[in-house]
XYZ file of C-alpha atoms in Angstrom:
682
model
C 78.532 111.951 137.742
C 81.861 112.429 139.491
C 81.130 109.323 141.489
C 81.012 107.294 138.012
C 84.280 108.823 136.477
C 85.970 107.699 139.822
C 84.550 104.353 139.616
C 85.609 103.728 135.958
C 89.033 105.197 136.532
C 89.582 102.857 139.356
C 88.458 99.891 137.418
C 90.552 100.741 134.470
C 93.846 101.066 136.902
C 93.023 97.652 138.174
C 92.585 96.109 134.626
C 95.797 97.291 133.524
C 97.653 96.019 136.464
C 96.433 92.779 135.942
C 97.083 92.609 132.144
C 100.970 94.096 133.068
C 101.230 91.067 135.835
C 99.977 88.459 133.205
C 102.409 90.218 130.642
C 104.925 89.783 133.130
C 104.746 86.086 133.961
C 104.359 85.269 130.226
C 107.407 86.817 129.323
C 109.287 84.966 132.167
C 107.840 81.765 130.753
C 108.998 82.851 127.152
C 112.511 83.495 128.638
C 112.836 80.277 130.462
C 111.658 78.296 127.339
C 114.229 80.314 125.013
C 116.947 79.327 127.295
C 115.999 75.567 127.522
C 116.043 75.794 123.886
C 119.403 77.182 123.761
C 120.664 74.690 126.342
C 119.140 71.857 124.170
C 120.744 73.066 121.150
C 124.309 73.655 122.895
C 123.955 70.011 124.429
C 122.993 68.160 121.256
C 126.111 69.830 119.834
C 128.184 68.601 122.553
C 126.795 65.194 122.515
C 127.788 65.118 118.830
C 131.495 66.024 119.676
C 131.392 63.421 122.666
C 129.915 60.482 120.151
C 132.904 61.495 117.791
C 135.115 60.884 120.416
C 137.040 57.355 120.989
C 136.143 55.471 123.791
C 138.891 54.521 126.589
C 140.162 51.206 126.455
C 138.760 50.307 129.899
C 135.259 50.900 128.762
C 135.434 48.937 125.653
C 136.737 45.757 127.939
C 134.672 46.779 131.076
C 138.009 46.776 132.836
C 137.171 50.351 134.329
C 134.387 48.646 136.346
C 134.697 46.386 139.610
C 133.486 42.818 138.450
C 130.889 41.151 140.306
C 132.357 38.606 142.488
C 131.939 35.194 141.314
C 131.226 32.417 144.467
C 132.286 28.916 143.996
C 129.527 26.801 144.383
C 130.292 23.843 147.198
C 128.213 20.965 147.993
C 126.586 21.540 151.227
C 125.181 18.931 153.785
C 124.474 19.809 157.464
C 126.378 18.114 160.139
C 129.305 17.233 157.738
C 132.785 18.331 157.097
C 131.995 19.981 153.817
C 135.707 20.296 152.758
C 135.447 16.819 151.434
C 132.438 15.975 149.177
C 133.267 12.155 149.276
C 131.843 11.455 152.515
C 130.075 13.571 155.300
C 132.964 12.147 157.765
C 135.930 12.602 155.907
C 138.652 13.835 156.656
C 138.552 11.739 159.976
C 139.154 12.854 162.716
C 138.501 16.513 161.979
C 138.044 19.527 164.410
C 134.877 20.382 162.242
C 133.266 17.979 164.494
C 134.369 19.803 167.851
C 132.894 22.973 169.316
C 134.188 24.934 172.146
C 133.530 24.177 175.762
C 135.039 25.835 178.445
C 133.557 23.012 181.003
C 135.786 20.166 179.422
C 139.518 19.903 180.139
C 140.536 20.650 176.502
C 138.365 23.554 176.235
C 136.408 21.423 173.375
C 134.088 18.806 172.949
C 132.817 16.277 169.967
C 129.631 17.541 168.282
C 128.086 14.843 165.905
C 124.881 16.081 164.770
C 121.829 13.755 163.778
C 122.918 13.662 160.319
C 126.858 13.324 160.691
C 127.023 9.532 161.312
C 125.901 7.465 158.358
C 122.765 5.678 158.833
C 122.574 2.108 158.078
C 119.821 -0.097 156.256
C 118.011 -0.458 159.392
C 118.174 3.156 160.847
C 118.470 6.062 158.574
C 119.554 8.436 161.492
C 122.654 7.475 163.933
C 123.222 9.413 167.029
C 125.568 8.132 169.660
C 125.212 10.996 172.608
C 127.841 9.263 174.710
C 130.490 10.148 172.204
C 129.108 13.914 172.078
C 130.383 14.045 175.816
C 133.734 13.516 175.375
C 136.315 16.278 174.897
C 138.330 15.203 171.826
C 138.989 12.463 169.732
C 140.789 8.985 170.836
C 144.642 8.893 170.873
C 144.155 5.748 169.386
C 141.953 7.027 166.464
C 142.356 6.028 162.721
C 143.204 8.774 160.436
C 141.800 9.038 156.937
C 140.471 10.673 154.034
C 139.763 9.975 150.482
C 140.235 11.585 146.596
C 138.282 11.458 143.674
C 141.091 9.401 142.013
C 143.266 6.699 143.811
C 146.771 7.937 144.717
C 149.914 5.887 143.901
C 151.614 5.308 147.089
C 155.104 3.766 145.557
C 157.063 6.482 147.229
C 155.257 6.604 150.720
C 156.253 4.977 153.917
C 154.474 1.603 154.237
C 154.395 -0.890 157.273
C 157.481 -2.615 156.574
C 159.336 1.038 155.976
C 158.314 3.977 158.314
C 161.744 6.058 158.330
C 160.223 7.769 155.194
C 157.478 9.317 157.252
C 159.933 11.510 159.356
C 161.201 13.619 156.510
C 159.290 17.033 155.447
C 159.413 15.708 151.972
C 156.928 12.938 152.554
C 153.692 13.084 150.777
C 151.821 12.571 154.149
C 152.757 14.763 157.011
C 151.703 14.136 160.595
C 152.308 16.952 162.951
C 152.178 17.492 166.674
C 151.225 21.217 166.409
C 151.935 22.066 169.940
C 155.810 21.260 169.357
C 156.380 20.910 165.870
C 157.100 17.292 165.952
C 156.599 15.091 162.966
C 154.746 11.719 164.025
C 155.849 8.602 162.426
C 153.192 6.758 160.502
C 152.772 4.647 157.334
C 150.174 4.781 154.573
C 147.900 2.453 152.802
C 145.026 2.206 150.380
C 141.872 0.572 151.777
C 141.984 -3.097 150.119
C 138.269 -3.366 150.970
C 137.203 -0.688 148.881
C 134.254 -1.660 146.450
C 134.189 -1.034 142.747
C 133.155 2.242 141.453
C 133.640 3.954 144.882
C 136.526 6.115 145.810
C 139.389 4.662 148.005
C 140.179 5.670 151.558
C 143.604 6.402 152.215
C 144.699 5.449 155.691
C 147.468 7.404 157.803
C 148.220 4.659 160.332
C 150.203 5.891 163.517
C 152.684 3.458 165.069
C 151.568 3.986 168.767
C 148.995 6.020 170.549
C 149.021 10.052 170.061
C 149.479 12.434 173.179
C 146.245 13.270 175.134
C 144.765 16.911 174.823
C 147.067 17.632 171.939
C 146.061 19.348 168.499
C 147.702 17.623 165.406
C 147.738 18.931 161.823
C 147.445 16.385 158.935
C 148.805 17.260 155.111
C 148.820 15.465 151.929
C 150.826 16.898 149.253
C 152.468 15.820 145.826
C 150.937 12.567 145.368
C 149.813 11.722 141.913
C 147.402 8.738 140.766
C 148.707 5.641 138.811
C 148.884 7.520 135.295
C 151.160 10.147 136.601
C 148.315 12.942 137.200
C 148.501 14.972 139.930
C 145.570 14.219 142.620
C 143.545 17.146 143.093
C 142.264 18.663 146.064
C 138.504 19.185 146.538
C 136.836 22.239 144.992
C 136.482 23.678 148.721
C 140.151 23.270 149.326
C 141.239 24.691 145.960
C 138.680 27.529 146.878
C 140.501 28.379 149.849
C 144.141 27.976 148.328
C 143.287 30.015 145.509
C 141.528 32.930 147.817
C 138.099 32.236 146.119
C 134.778 33.187 148.043
C 132.308 30.034 148.378
C 128.730 29.826 148.526
C 129.447 27.765 151.783
C 128.740 28.793 155.287
C 130.688 25.967 156.589
C 133.709 26.809 154.528
C 133.947 30.377 155.266
C 133.535 30.019 158.872
C 136.560 27.786 158.834
C 138.616 29.655 156.261
C 140.927 31.535 158.578
C 141.725 28.495 160.595
C 142.362 26.355 157.334
C 144.649 29.391 156.208
C 146.514 29.557 159.280
C 147.444 25.705 158.882
C 148.244 26.223 155.512
C 150.597 29.116 156.574
C 151.988 26.840 159.199
C 152.985 24.173 156.896
C 154.356 26.310 154.253
C 156.619 28.170 156.741
C 157.400 25.642 159.370
C 157.560 22.588 157.157
C 158.683 23.945 153.492
C 155.511 22.734 151.675
C 154.442 24.616 148.406
C 150.922 25.888 148.576
C 150.349 24.500 144.956
C 151.117 21.087 146.115
C 148.699 20.701 149.163
C 145.823 18.112 148.348
C 144.419 17.893 151.470
C 144.854 19.523 154.887
C 142.998 19.423 158.349
C 143.419 19.400 161.947
C 142.307 17.635 164.822
C 142.540 17.508 168.761
C 142.797 14.467 171.046
C 140.615 13.938 174.138
C 142.129 14.415 177.766
C 143.161 11.261 180.004
C 140.371 12.713 182.272
C 137.618 11.950 179.258
C 139.065 8.935 178.309
C 139.823 7.434 181.643
C 138.107 9.475 184.263
C 134.733 7.680 184.395
C 136.253 3.972 184.623
C 138.612 5.346 187.330
C 136.035 6.797 189.169
C 134.027 3.494 188.962
C 136.931 1.508 190.216
C 137.529 3.935 192.961
C 133.684 3.630 194.154
C 133.554 -0.186 193.840
C 136.966 -0.585 195.943
C 135.409 1.885 198.617
C 132.300 -0.215 198.689
C 133.994 -3.552 199.003
C 136.909 -2.815 201.277
C 138.777 -6.324 201.438
C 135.761 -7.867 199.562
C 132.139 -8.131 200.200
C 132.276 -12.294 199.869
C 132.022 -15.101 197.800
C 129.953 -18.418 197.636
C 131.139 -21.548 196.766
C 128.461 -23.517 194.454
C 130.388 -26.477 193.377
C 133.844 -28.341 193.885
C 134.825 -31.211 191.633
C 137.811 -33.105 192.802
C 140.274 -34.708 190.442
C 138.510 -32.718 187.754
C 138.961 -34.076 184.030
C 140.396 -37.302 185.773
C 143.717 -36.627 184.362
C 145.576 -35.789 187.192
C 146.245 -32.404 186.309
C 143.617 -30.682 188.470
C 143.236 -31.153 192.039
C 140.101 -29.529 192.132
C 138.075 -27.232 190.000
C 135.523 -24.861 192.137
C 132.936 -22.797 190.852
C 130.959 -19.934 192.728
C 130.260 -16.215 192.647
C 131.611 -13.383 194.154
C 129.483 -10.202 194.962
C 130.632 -7.150 192.937
C 129.135 -3.504 192.895
C 127.579 -3.108 189.472
C 126.918 0.385 187.554
C 125.077 -1.273 184.475
C 121.325 -0.615 184.716
C 120.523 -3.817 184.070
C 122.270 -7.350 184.549
C 121.144 -8.406 181.194
C 122.615 -7.196 177.913
C 122.405 -4.825 176.326
C 122.296 -2.425 179.084
C 124.091 1.117 179.735
C 126.054 2.275 182.745
C 124.201 4.309 185.104
C 125.573 7.879 184.721
C 125.512 11.539 186.087
C 125.345 14.622 184.037
C 128.934 14.419 183.889
C 129.205 10.857 182.297
C 130.233 9.599 185.791
C 129.135 6.293 186.544
C 126.619 5.873 189.399
C 126.167 2.730 191.470
C 123.102 0.924 190.854
C 123.416 -2.611 192.971
C 125.544 -5.299 194.164
C 125.390 -8.499 192.057
C 126.552 -11.953 192.147
C 129.079 -12.644 189.233
C 130.366 -16.346 188.487
C 134.071 -17.542 189.074
C 135.787 -20.651 188.381
C 139.014 -21.400 189.881
C 141.232 -24.277 188.937
C 143.825 -25.883 191.550
C 146.316 -28.076 190.021
C 147.569 -31.387 191.519
C 150.611 -30.637 193.612
C 154.000 -31.571 192.517
C 157.394 -31.080 194.015
C 156.026 -30.299 197.399
C 154.303 -27.086 196.652
C 152.600 -25.240 199.343
C 152.292 -21.752 198.325
C 150.968 -21.460 194.660
C 150.171 -18.162 193.735
C 146.852 -17.151 191.982
C 146.798 -16.377 188.009
C 143.675 -14.589 186.922
C 143.372 -15.769 183.277
C 141.836 -13.860 180.593
C 139.858 -15.741 178.037
C 139.772 -15.337 174.180
C 137.162 -13.342 172.102
C 133.750 -14.249 172.805
C 134.900 -16.782 175.047
C 134.258 -17.840 178.589
C 136.048 -17.625 181.863
C 136.140 -21.532 182.138
C 138.928 -22.113 184.537
C 142.202 -21.261 182.611
C 144.364 -23.669 181.052
C 144.786 -26.542 182.944
C 147.820 -28.035 181.339
C 149.786 -24.797 182.368
C 148.186 -24.666 185.759
C 149.726 -27.951 186.497
C 152.954 -27.303 184.495
C 153.977 -24.251 186.452
C 152.128 -24.695 189.907
C 149.733 -21.559 189.691
C 146.173 -21.655 190.848
C 143.966 -20.340 187.782
C 140.909 -17.770 188.420
C 138.459 -16.698 185.874
C 135.478 -14.563 185.327
C 133.730 -13.669 181.845
C 135.225 -10.725 180.089
C 131.899 -9.134 179.880
C 131.323 -7.291 176.691
C 133.381 -9.906 174.751
C 132.061 -13.147 176.139
C 130.174 -15.738 174.583
C 126.775 -14.171 175.493
C 127.716 -10.894 173.727
C 127.385 -12.205 170.255
C 123.756 -10.893 169.683
C 124.367 -7.638 171.461
C 127.305 -6.799 169.356
C 125.007 -8.017 166.337
C 122.533 -5.066 167.546
C 125.206 -2.539 167.036
C 126.035 -3.703 163.658
C 122.581 -2.246 162.864
C 122.468 0.481 165.291
C 125.718 1.896 166.318
C 124.589 3.481 169.163
C 124.482 0.231 170.950
C 128.112 0.267 170.563
C 127.731 2.435 173.826
C 125.861 -0.701 175.320
C 128.824 -2.791 174.400
C 131.254 -0.356 175.962
C 129.189 -0.630 179.121
C 129.434 -4.290 179.395
C 133.495 -3.747 178.860
C 133.789 -1.356 181.625
C 131.647 -3.250 183.778
C 133.818 -6.267 182.997
C 136.892 -4.356 184.021
C 135.692 -3.517 187.190
C 134.506 -7.187 188.066
C 138.471 -8.224 187.456
C 139.381 -5.591 189.575
C 137.197 -6.553 192.468
C 137.981 -10.347 191.804
C 141.487 -9.679 192.650
C 140.620 -7.784 195.656
C 138.314 -10.375 197.221
C 140.487 -13.278 196.695
C 143.265 -11.469 198.122
C 141.442 -10.527 201.286
C 137.904 -11.663 202.052
C 137.882 -14.892 200.134
C 141.748 -15.617 200.796
C 141.186 -18.422 203.625
C 138.619 -20.501 201.974
C 138.784 -24.156 202.981
C 139.060 -25.568 199.384
C 142.685 -23.789 199.463
C 143.688 -26.175 202.046
C 145.046 -29.805 201.167
C 146.021 -31.976 204.628
C 145.324 -28.848 206.503
C 148.136 -27.118 204.860
C 147.294 -23.958 202.957
C 148.438 -24.455 199.378
C 147.401 -21.047 197.946
C 149.451 -18.067 198.199
C 146.517 -15.280 198.030
C 149.482 -12.472 198.477
C 150.622 -13.259 194.933
C 147.998 -12.315 192.343
C 149.116 -12.046 188.711
C 147.477 -11.871 185.332
C 147.830 -14.286 182.335
C 145.509 -14.262 179.023
C 145.873 -15.443 175.625
C 144.214 -13.261 172.762
C 141.531 -10.988 174.058
C 142.922 -11.932 177.638
C 146.433 -10.776 176.367
C 144.731 -7.427 175.149
C 142.869 -6.598 178.225
C 145.604 -7.258 180.546
C 147.078 -3.953 180.378
C 144.020 -2.104 181.328
C 143.102 -4.783 184.109
C 146.764 -4.385 185.728
C 146.319 -0.306 185.298
C 143.221 -0.542 186.875
C 143.956 -2.931 189.893
C 146.071 -2.054 192.788
C 146.467 -6.008 193.454
C 148.253 -6.993 190.344
C 151.505 -5.701 189.600
C 152.679 -8.149 186.619
C 151.462 -10.409 183.872
C 152.001 -12.380 180.764
C 150.518 -11.547 177.420
C 150.095 -14.062 174.795
C 149.118 -12.764 171.286
C 147.923 -9.373 172.684
C 147.680 -5.852 170.849
C 145.941 -2.913 170.050
C 143.989 -0.729 169.413
C 140.652 -2.735 168.585
C 139.936 -0.951 165.443
C 143.290 -1.676 163.809
C 142.603 -5.660 164.840
C 139.149 -5.449 163.516
C 140.388 -4.567 160.318
C 142.474 -7.721 159.642
C 141.355 -10.393 162.457
C 139.995 -13.525 161.176
C 138.093 -13.715 164.635
C 135.447 -10.904 163.363
C 134.889 -12.216 160.076
C 131.661 -13.424 160.437
C 130.532 -10.442 162.311
C 132.011 -8.323 159.147
C 129.866 -10.104 157.131
C 126.736 -9.461 158.742
C 128.128 -5.427 159.079
C 127.963 -5.574 155.217
C 124.595 -6.753 154.734
C 121.779 -4.390 153.279
C 120.116 -4.137 156.712
C 123.472 -3.139 158.081
C 126.232 -1.163 155.933
C 126.350 -2.089 152.233
C 128.977 0.837 151.627
C 132.611 0.199 152.684
C 133.430 3.856 153.014
C 130.380 3.838 155.745
C 131.730 0.835 157.482
C 135.489 2.260 157.603
C 134.205 5.273 159.393
C 131.741 3.484 161.668
C 133.905 0.419 162.864
C 137.549 1.809 162.053
C 137.070 5.188 163.482
C 134.337 6.516 165.590
C 133.776 3.607 167.701
C 137.392 3.227 169.144
C 136.169 6.243 171.459
C 133.818 3.625 173.135
C 136.339 0.905 173.281
C 139.309 3.191 174.692
C 138.171 2.267 178.165
C 139.483 -1.591 177.537
C 142.302 -0.667 174.914
C 145.922 -1.301 176.136
C 146.569 1.853 173.949
C 145.018 4.243 176.245
C 146.356 2.982 179.408
C 150.083 2.448 178.014
C 150.943 6.144 178.262
C 151.246 5.601 182.061
C 152.304 2.385 182.239
C 155.128 3.209 184.522
C 152.656 5.748 186.633
C 152.469 9.477 186.007
C 148.616 9.701 185.998
C 146.496 9.734 189.249
C 144.366 6.478 189.832
C 146.464 4.090 187.550
C 148.850 1.633 188.627
C 152.421 0.893 187.652
C 152.819 -2.822 186.291
C 155.210 -4.917 184.282
C 154.595 -7.295 181.645
C 156.361 -9.865 179.355
C 154.577 -9.873 175.631
C 154.684 -13.116 173.524
C 153.693 -12.858 169.896
C 153.394 -15.015 166.847
C 154.577 -13.873 163.596
C 151.692 -14.276 160.805
C 149.147 -14.158 163.356
C 145.940 -13.668 161.227
C 143.777 -12.985 164.444
C 145.904 -10.522 166.481
C 148.031 -8.975 163.671
C 151.497 -8.654 164.314
C 150.907 -4.826 163.365
C 148.782 -4.403 166.486
C 151.219 -6.162 168.697
C 154.006 -3.759 167.475
C 151.957 -0.900 168.253
C 151.199 -2.236 171.852
C 154.973 -2.848 172.372
C 155.829 0.613 171.008
C 152.972 2.500 173.007
C 153.910 0.700 176.490
C 157.793 1.270 175.844
C 158.321 -2.310 176.242
C 161.879 -3.435 175.321
C 162.393 -6.470 172.729
C 164.447 -9.483 174.086
C 167.665 -10.192 171.979
C 166.469 -14.024 171.223
C 163.346 -12.351 169.351
C 163.102 -13.417 165.625
C 161.803 -9.618 165.128
C 162.380 -6.420 166.447
C 159.965 -3.896 165.314
C 161.178 -0.536 164.466
C 161.219 2.127 166.831
C 161.860 -0.320 169.992
C 165.105 -1.071 171.963
C 166.486 -4.300 172.777
C 166.282 -5.530 176.255
C 169.451 -5.421 178.658
C 169.599 -8.722 180.880
C 170.507 -6.021 183.914
C 167.203 -4.152 183.361
C 164.603 -5.849 186.077
C 162.082 -2.867 185.561
C 161.119 -2.982 181.926
C 158.389 -4.970 180.420
C 159.944 -7.346 177.571
C 158.366 -8.290 174.418
C 159.511 -11.732 172.429
C 158.480 -12.690 168.784
C 158.254 -16.138 167.679
C 158.485 -17.528 164.205
C 156.512 -20.577 163.144
C 156.809 -19.988 159.401
C 153.346 -18.526 159.012
C 152.465 -15.513 157.057
C 149.546 -12.886 156.936
C 148.630 -10.639 154.359
C 149.753 -7.126 154.610
C 146.677 -5.594 153.348
C 143.605 -4.583 155.618
C 141.923 -7.669 154.624
C 141.184 -11.001 156.284
C 143.836 -13.772 155.783
C 142.634 -17.492 154.877
C 143.459 -18.678 158.087
C 146.609 -20.178 159.623
C 147.879 -21.886 163.222
C 149.884 -18.617 163.881
C 147.466 -17.365 166.464
C 147.691 -20.594 168.432
C 151.060 -21.454 167.855
C 152.012 -19.947 171.279
C 150.294 -22.733 172.812
C 152.843 -25.288 171.592
C 156.390 -24.921 172.183
C 157.514 -24.677 175.868
C 159.689 -21.395 175.409
C 156.527 -19.055 175.430
C 155.286 -20.535 178.503
C 158.620 -20.783 180.108
C 159.315 -17.296 179.742
C 155.554 -16.364 180.602
C 155.501 -18.274 184.027
C 158.991 -17.810 185.031
C 157.929 -14.024 185.036
C 154.683 -14.472 186.573
C 155.950 -16.867 189.266
C 159.319 -15.114 190.043
C 159.086 -11.819 188.361
C 162.227 -12.524 186.508
C 162.801 -12.294 182.682
C 163.999 -15.453 181.522
C 165.344 -16.086 177.786
C 164.044 -19.501 177.205
C 164.916 -19.241 173.386
C 168.893 -19.119 174.073
C 169.266 -16.678 171.232
C 166.724 -17.630 168.633
C 162.951 -18.129 168.964
C 162.249 -19.979 165.857
C 160.513 -23.357 165.458
C-alpha cells in the first residue's frame, strides 16, 4: 500500500510540472501576441499621422533620387572612325587608324582593319597590307571631312587667297601640335559630289607637311547657305557636352579628343560651342616613307659597282632622215631587280620589315639619241629624259637634242609607261593592286639610277660614242630632263642618284593625288573608276584615290623628297633644277606646280608671269637655288577639282624658244638664264 501511494504522488507531481510548463509557455505566447497587437495599433496610428503630412518637394518631382544615366546612341561600325557617321574613313587622316607600335620610328603604325577601306563593286573587302606596315600618314596626304549639310565657304581661304588661313579666326585651323604653328592651307568643297550625297570638305595644304609630326584639325563657326550653323556629329556633340555614349570606340577616345578640345580653347582662343569637327593625325617618318627605296638603291649600286654592262641591239644612222639625229642606239643594260616577276602586276620582294630583297639581274631596254654635230661639238653631255604619262622611253625629243647638242638617253618609267594601263585598271577594281603599281614605280626609279651609273662608267666608252675616231659624248656629264610625268619624277630620281646633280623639269608638279583630281590625262581611268564594278560612290573614290593611295605613291612623288632637296637626310643627294610651267595647264595643274615649288624651296624668276604666294624672287647672284618660271599662253583651267575641257596649255612649253633656252642653258652649263627678258608671255 505504501508503495502505491508513493507512486501516485510521484505521478501527480510530474503532471503538475508538465501543466505548469505548458501554462508558462502559453502565457509567453499570449504576452507576445498582445505586444504585437499593441505595436500594430501604434504603427497604424503613426502611419495615419505620416499620411496626413505633406510630401517634400523633391519627392514630388523625383529630385531626391539620382536619375538613371541616359546613354547617347552612336551608330557603330567595326574598323571605322565612328566620330563621323557619314563615311567610315572620315575624317581623314585620323589617329583613329593608328595603333601604338614601339618598333616603329614614330611609335605608331597604321591599322586599317578588313572593314575600314570601302569595298568595290568587284570586291567587297579591301585590304592593303603594305600600308599597315607604315608608321604614320603621308606628308602629302589629302585632309578631308564631311557634314550632313554643305557649308558656305565664302569667308574661307581659297586657292587664290591663302592668307586668311593663318588667322585663329579662320573657320578651319590646321596646327602643328608640336610647336603650335598654324599651317597655311585653303578650303574647297568636292565639285564631284553626286546628287543626294554629302559633300566632302577638302583642306588643302600648300606644301608638304613635316615628317614624324602630330597635327590637329579644327572646323568651327561654319554655316550653311541658309545661314544655319553646321552641326557637329552626334558623337562629337556628346563629347563636347560631356554626355556618355554607348560606343566603346568613342569612349576609348574621349580623353584624347577632350584634350585636343582643351588645346584649341586655351591656345587658339576657340569657343567650345563653335566646334563642328576636330581630330588629329600623325605623319610618317622619313625612314618609313623613303627608307625602303634608299636601301634598294644602296643595294643596287653596291651590286653593280660601275655598272654590270650593256648590250647594243641596233644602231640606226641618220635616224629620221631629217639631219637631226646622227644615230639612234637601242639596247639593254643590266639592272638588279627586286620585283618578284618581270611582268606586271607584281610585287617587291620584301623582308618582314618591308625592306626590298634582291631577286635577280634583268636586262632593261634603253634608247639613246645622238644628234648631228654642229659648231664643232666634241663633248655632248647626256640628258636622261623622262617621258610623259603612260608613254615610252623612245629616245627623247630629237629636235631639242639637236638644237642644244646633248645626247638623249631614255628608259621606261615603269609603273607609268604604256604597258601599265591594264595593271592600273586592276587597281581600280581592287585597290590592293596599287601595291603592285607602287612596286613597278619603285623598280623604275632604281632602273634610272642604274642607267646613270652604267653610262657614266662601264658603258661610257662605247664605239657608238665616237665619230671619226673622236669621242663626242661626255659621259662625265649626266643630267636630267623631263616633260609632264618626266618633270614630276625628276626630283625623286635626282635625289636618289649620286650621278645626276641638276635637271630641267617641264610641266612638273605634285603630289599625285592632287594632280589626279584635276588632270585630263586620267579622265579615261577615272571613268572606269566610276563604274559599278569599281566605285560608283564619289566619297569612296575620294577616300581611295585622293587619300589612301598617296601612301603608296610617295616613293616617286617630289613632295616626299623635297624636304631634303638641299641635303639633311642620309641617303638622299643634293641637286638643283629649273622648273618650267604653263598657266592654265589642265594635265599637270598649276596648283600642283605651285606646291612642288614651295615644298622644294625654289625661287621664282623675276620674268615669270606668276609668283605663287609664299615663294621668293630669285636673285641673279644666287647660283645655288632651284628656280621656277611660269609662262602664259592665254589658257585657263577650272578652279574646281574637275577635269577641264582640254586646251593647249600642257603642250605649250614645246613651242616658244624661251622655256627650252632656260632649261638647256642650265642643263649644259649650270647657269640660270633669263631668256624672257622680263616677261614670259606669248
